[in-house]
mmCIF file of C-alpha atoms in Angstrom:
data_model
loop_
_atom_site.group_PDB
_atom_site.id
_atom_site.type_symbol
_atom_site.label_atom_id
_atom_site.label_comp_id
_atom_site.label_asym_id
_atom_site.label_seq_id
_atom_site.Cartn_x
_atom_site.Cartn_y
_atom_site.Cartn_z
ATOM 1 C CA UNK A 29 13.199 -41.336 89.580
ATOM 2 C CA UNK A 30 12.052 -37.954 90.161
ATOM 3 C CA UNK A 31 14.817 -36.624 90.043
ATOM 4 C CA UNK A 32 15.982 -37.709 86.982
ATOM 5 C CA UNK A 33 12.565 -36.082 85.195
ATOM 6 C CA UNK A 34 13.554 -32.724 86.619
ATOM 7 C CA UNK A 35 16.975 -33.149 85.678
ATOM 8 C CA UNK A 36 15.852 -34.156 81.874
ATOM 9 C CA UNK A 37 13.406 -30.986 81.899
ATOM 10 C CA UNK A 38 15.820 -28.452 83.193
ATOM 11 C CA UNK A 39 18.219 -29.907 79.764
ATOM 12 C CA UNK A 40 15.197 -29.247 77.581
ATOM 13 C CA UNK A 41 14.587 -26.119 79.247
ATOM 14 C CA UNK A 42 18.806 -24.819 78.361
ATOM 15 C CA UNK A 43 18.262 -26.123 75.073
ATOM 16 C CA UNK A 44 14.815 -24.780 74.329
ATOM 17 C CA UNK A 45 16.583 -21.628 75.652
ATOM 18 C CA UNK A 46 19.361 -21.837 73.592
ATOM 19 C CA UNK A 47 17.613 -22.703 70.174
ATOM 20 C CA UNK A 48 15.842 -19.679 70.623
ATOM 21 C CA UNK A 49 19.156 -17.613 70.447
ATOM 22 C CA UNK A 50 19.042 -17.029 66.121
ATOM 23 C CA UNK A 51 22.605 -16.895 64.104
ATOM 24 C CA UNK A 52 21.661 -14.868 60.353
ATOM 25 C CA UNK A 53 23.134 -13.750 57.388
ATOM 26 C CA UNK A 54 22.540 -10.291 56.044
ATOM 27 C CA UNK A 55 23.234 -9.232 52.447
ATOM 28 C CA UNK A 56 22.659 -6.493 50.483
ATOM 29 C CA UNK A 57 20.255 -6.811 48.119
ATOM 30 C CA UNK A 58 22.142 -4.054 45.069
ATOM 31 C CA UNK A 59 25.759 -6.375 45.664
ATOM 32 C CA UNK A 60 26.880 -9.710 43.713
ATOM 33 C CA UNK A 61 28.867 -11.266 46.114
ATOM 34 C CA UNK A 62 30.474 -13.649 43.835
ATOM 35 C CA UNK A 63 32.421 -11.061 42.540
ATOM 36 C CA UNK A 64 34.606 -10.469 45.689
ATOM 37 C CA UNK A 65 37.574 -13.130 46.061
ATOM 38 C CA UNK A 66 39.879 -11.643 49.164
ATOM 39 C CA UNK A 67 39.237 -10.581 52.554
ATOM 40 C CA UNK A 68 41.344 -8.660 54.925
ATOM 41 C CA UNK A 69 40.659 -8.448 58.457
ATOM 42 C CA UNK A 70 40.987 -4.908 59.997
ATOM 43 C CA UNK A 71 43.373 -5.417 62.968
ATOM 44 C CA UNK A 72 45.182 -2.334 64.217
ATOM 45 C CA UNK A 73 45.282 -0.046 66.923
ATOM 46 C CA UNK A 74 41.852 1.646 66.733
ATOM 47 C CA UNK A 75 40.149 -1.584 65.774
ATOM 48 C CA UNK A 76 40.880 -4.736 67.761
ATOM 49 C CA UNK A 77 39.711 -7.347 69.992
ATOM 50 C CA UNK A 78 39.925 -7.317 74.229
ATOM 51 C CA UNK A 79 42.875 -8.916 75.487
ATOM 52 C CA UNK A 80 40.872 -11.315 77.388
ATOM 53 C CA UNK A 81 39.094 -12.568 74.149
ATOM 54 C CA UNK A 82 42.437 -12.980 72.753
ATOM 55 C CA UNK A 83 42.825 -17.005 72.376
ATOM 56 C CA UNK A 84 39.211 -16.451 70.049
ATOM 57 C CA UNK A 85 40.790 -14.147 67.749
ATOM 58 C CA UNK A 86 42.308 -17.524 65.896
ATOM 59 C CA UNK A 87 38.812 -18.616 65.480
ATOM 60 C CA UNK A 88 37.767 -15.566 64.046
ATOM 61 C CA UNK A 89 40.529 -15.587 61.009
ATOM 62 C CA UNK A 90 39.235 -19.503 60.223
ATOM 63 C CA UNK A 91 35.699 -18.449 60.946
ATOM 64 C CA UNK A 92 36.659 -16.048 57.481
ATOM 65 C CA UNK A 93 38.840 -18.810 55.967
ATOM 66 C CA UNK A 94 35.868 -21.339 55.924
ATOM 67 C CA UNK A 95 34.590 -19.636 53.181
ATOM 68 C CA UNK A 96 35.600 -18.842 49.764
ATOM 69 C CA UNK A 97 37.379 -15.728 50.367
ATOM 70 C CA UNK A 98 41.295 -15.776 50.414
ATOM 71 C CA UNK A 99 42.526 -13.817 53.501
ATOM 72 C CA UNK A 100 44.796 -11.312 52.796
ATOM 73 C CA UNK A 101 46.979 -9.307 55.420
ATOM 74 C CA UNK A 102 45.955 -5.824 56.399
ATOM 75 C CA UNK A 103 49.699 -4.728 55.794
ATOM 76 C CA UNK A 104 49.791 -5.982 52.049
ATOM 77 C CA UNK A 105 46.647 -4.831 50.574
ATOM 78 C CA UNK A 106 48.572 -2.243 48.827
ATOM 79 C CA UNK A 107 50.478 -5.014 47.044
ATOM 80 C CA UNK A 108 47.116 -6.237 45.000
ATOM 81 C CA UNK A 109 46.526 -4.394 42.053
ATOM 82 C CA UNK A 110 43.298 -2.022 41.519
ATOM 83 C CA UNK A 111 41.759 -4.675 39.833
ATOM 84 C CA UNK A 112 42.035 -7.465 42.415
ATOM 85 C CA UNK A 113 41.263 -4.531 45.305
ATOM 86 C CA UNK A 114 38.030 -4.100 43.301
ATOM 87 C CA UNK A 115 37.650 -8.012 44.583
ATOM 88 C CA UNK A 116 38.129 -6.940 48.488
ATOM 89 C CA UNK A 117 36.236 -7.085 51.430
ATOM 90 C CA UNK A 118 36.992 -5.432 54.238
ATOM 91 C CA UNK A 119 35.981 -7.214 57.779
ATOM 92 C CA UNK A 120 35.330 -6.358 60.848
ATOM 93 C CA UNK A 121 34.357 -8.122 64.090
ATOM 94 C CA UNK A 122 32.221 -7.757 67.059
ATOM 95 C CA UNK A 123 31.518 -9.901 70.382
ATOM 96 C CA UNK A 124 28.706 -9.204 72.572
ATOM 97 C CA UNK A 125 28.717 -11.167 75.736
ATOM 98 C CA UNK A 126 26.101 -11.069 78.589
ATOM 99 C CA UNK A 127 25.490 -13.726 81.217
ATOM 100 C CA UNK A 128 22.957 -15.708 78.941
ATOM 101 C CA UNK A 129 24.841 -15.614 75.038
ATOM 102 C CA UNK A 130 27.658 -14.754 73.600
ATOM 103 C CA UNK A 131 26.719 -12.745 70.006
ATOM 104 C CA UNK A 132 29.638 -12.913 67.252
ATOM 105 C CA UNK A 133 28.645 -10.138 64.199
ATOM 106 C CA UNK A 134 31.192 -10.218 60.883
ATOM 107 C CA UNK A 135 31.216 -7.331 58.966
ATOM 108 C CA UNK A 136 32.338 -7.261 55.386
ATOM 109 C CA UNK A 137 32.715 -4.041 53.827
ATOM 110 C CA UNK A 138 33.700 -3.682 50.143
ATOM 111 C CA UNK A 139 37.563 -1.845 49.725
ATOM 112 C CA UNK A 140 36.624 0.256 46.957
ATOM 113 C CA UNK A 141 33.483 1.807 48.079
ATOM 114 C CA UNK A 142 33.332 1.526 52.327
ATOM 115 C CA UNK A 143 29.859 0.101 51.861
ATOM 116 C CA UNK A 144 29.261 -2.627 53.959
ATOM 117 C CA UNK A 145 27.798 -5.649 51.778
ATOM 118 C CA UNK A 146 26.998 -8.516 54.040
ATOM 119 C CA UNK A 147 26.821 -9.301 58.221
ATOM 120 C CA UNK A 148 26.956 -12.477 59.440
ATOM 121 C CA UNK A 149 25.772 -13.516 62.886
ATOM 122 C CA UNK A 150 26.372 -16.243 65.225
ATOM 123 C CA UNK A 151 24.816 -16.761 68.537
ATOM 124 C CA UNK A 152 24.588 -18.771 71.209
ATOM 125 C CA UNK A 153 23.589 -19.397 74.802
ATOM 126 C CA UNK A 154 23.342 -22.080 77.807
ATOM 127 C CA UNK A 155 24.477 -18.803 79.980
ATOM 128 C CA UNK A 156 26.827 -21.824 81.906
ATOM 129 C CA UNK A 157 29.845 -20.596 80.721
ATOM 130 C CA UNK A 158 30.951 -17.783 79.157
ATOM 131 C CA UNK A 159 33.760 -19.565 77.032
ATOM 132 C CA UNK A 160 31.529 -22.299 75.703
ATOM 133 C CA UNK A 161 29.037 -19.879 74.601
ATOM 134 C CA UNK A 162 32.312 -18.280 72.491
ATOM 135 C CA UNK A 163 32.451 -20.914 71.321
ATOM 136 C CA UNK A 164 29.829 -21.980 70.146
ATOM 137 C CA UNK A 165 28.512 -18.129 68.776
ATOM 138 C CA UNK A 166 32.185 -18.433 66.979
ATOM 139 C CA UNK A 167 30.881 -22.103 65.296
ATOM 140 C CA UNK A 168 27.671 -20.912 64.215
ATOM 141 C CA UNK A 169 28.966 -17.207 62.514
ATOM 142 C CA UNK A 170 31.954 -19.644 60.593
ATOM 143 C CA UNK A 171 28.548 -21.614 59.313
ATOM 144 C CA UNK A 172 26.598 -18.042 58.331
ATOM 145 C CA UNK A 173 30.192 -16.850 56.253
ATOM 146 C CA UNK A 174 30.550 -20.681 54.832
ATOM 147 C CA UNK A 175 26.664 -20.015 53.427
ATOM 148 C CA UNK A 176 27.203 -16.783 52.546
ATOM 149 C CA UNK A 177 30.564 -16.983 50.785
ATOM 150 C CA UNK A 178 30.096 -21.097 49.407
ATOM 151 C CA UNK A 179 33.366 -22.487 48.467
#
């Protein structure tokens, strides 16, 4: 029996833990973000994700499609015109593991101008494994850019 209390209280312990890891949404307070309708995410060379975090990357582009914003490929942003580039946000990832959370930060930067306009965050942490904790950071930043883009 006593073992089963110290099993239950090492759970709430992980998930008291774990709650206490916080996934946000920042936005500029001078931008109307119902104005932008396309997102492109950077993806080249000088900008990309480690080949071991590879298999996430596809999380990351419907992390961006759970929202409103129609993704549009790097290569053909030179095919919108000025007036749907004026609609564009530029995004950018970042993942931040340690042995107790994995932090996923979204960037979206606005084409025209190269001000950045919003940053979502999603974290989490059991600290069990790092993949699950991917995961999971991965789920909660999709929820921040579903709130902060709304279909």
């Amino acid at each position: 029996m006593f073992k089963y209390i110290k099993y239950i209280c090492i759970c709430a312990a992980l998930l008291l833990l774990a709650s206490c890891t916080t996934s946000k949404s920042t936005v500029s307070s001078k931008v109307n973000l119902s104005q932008y309708e396309y997102a492109s995410i950077v993806n080249n060379d000088t900008y990309h994700i480690p080949a071991e975090l590879m298999e996430y990357e596809i999380q990351l582009f419907d992390a961006v499609e759970s929202s409103r914003l129609e993704l549009i490929s790097d290569f053909r942003i030179y095919e919108l015109t000025p007036q749907q580039q004026k609609k564009l946000l530029i995004v950018k990832y970042g993942i931040n593991q340690t042995e107790n959370e994995s932090i996923v930060t979204v960037n979206f930067i606005d084409y025209m101008t190269g001000r950045p306009v919003a940053s979502c965050r999603g974290a989490f942490g059991l600290g069990i494994d790092y993949g699950s904790d991917l995961k999971g950071a991965i789920k909660r930043v999709a929820k921040q850019i579903a709130i902060t883009f709304p279909q």
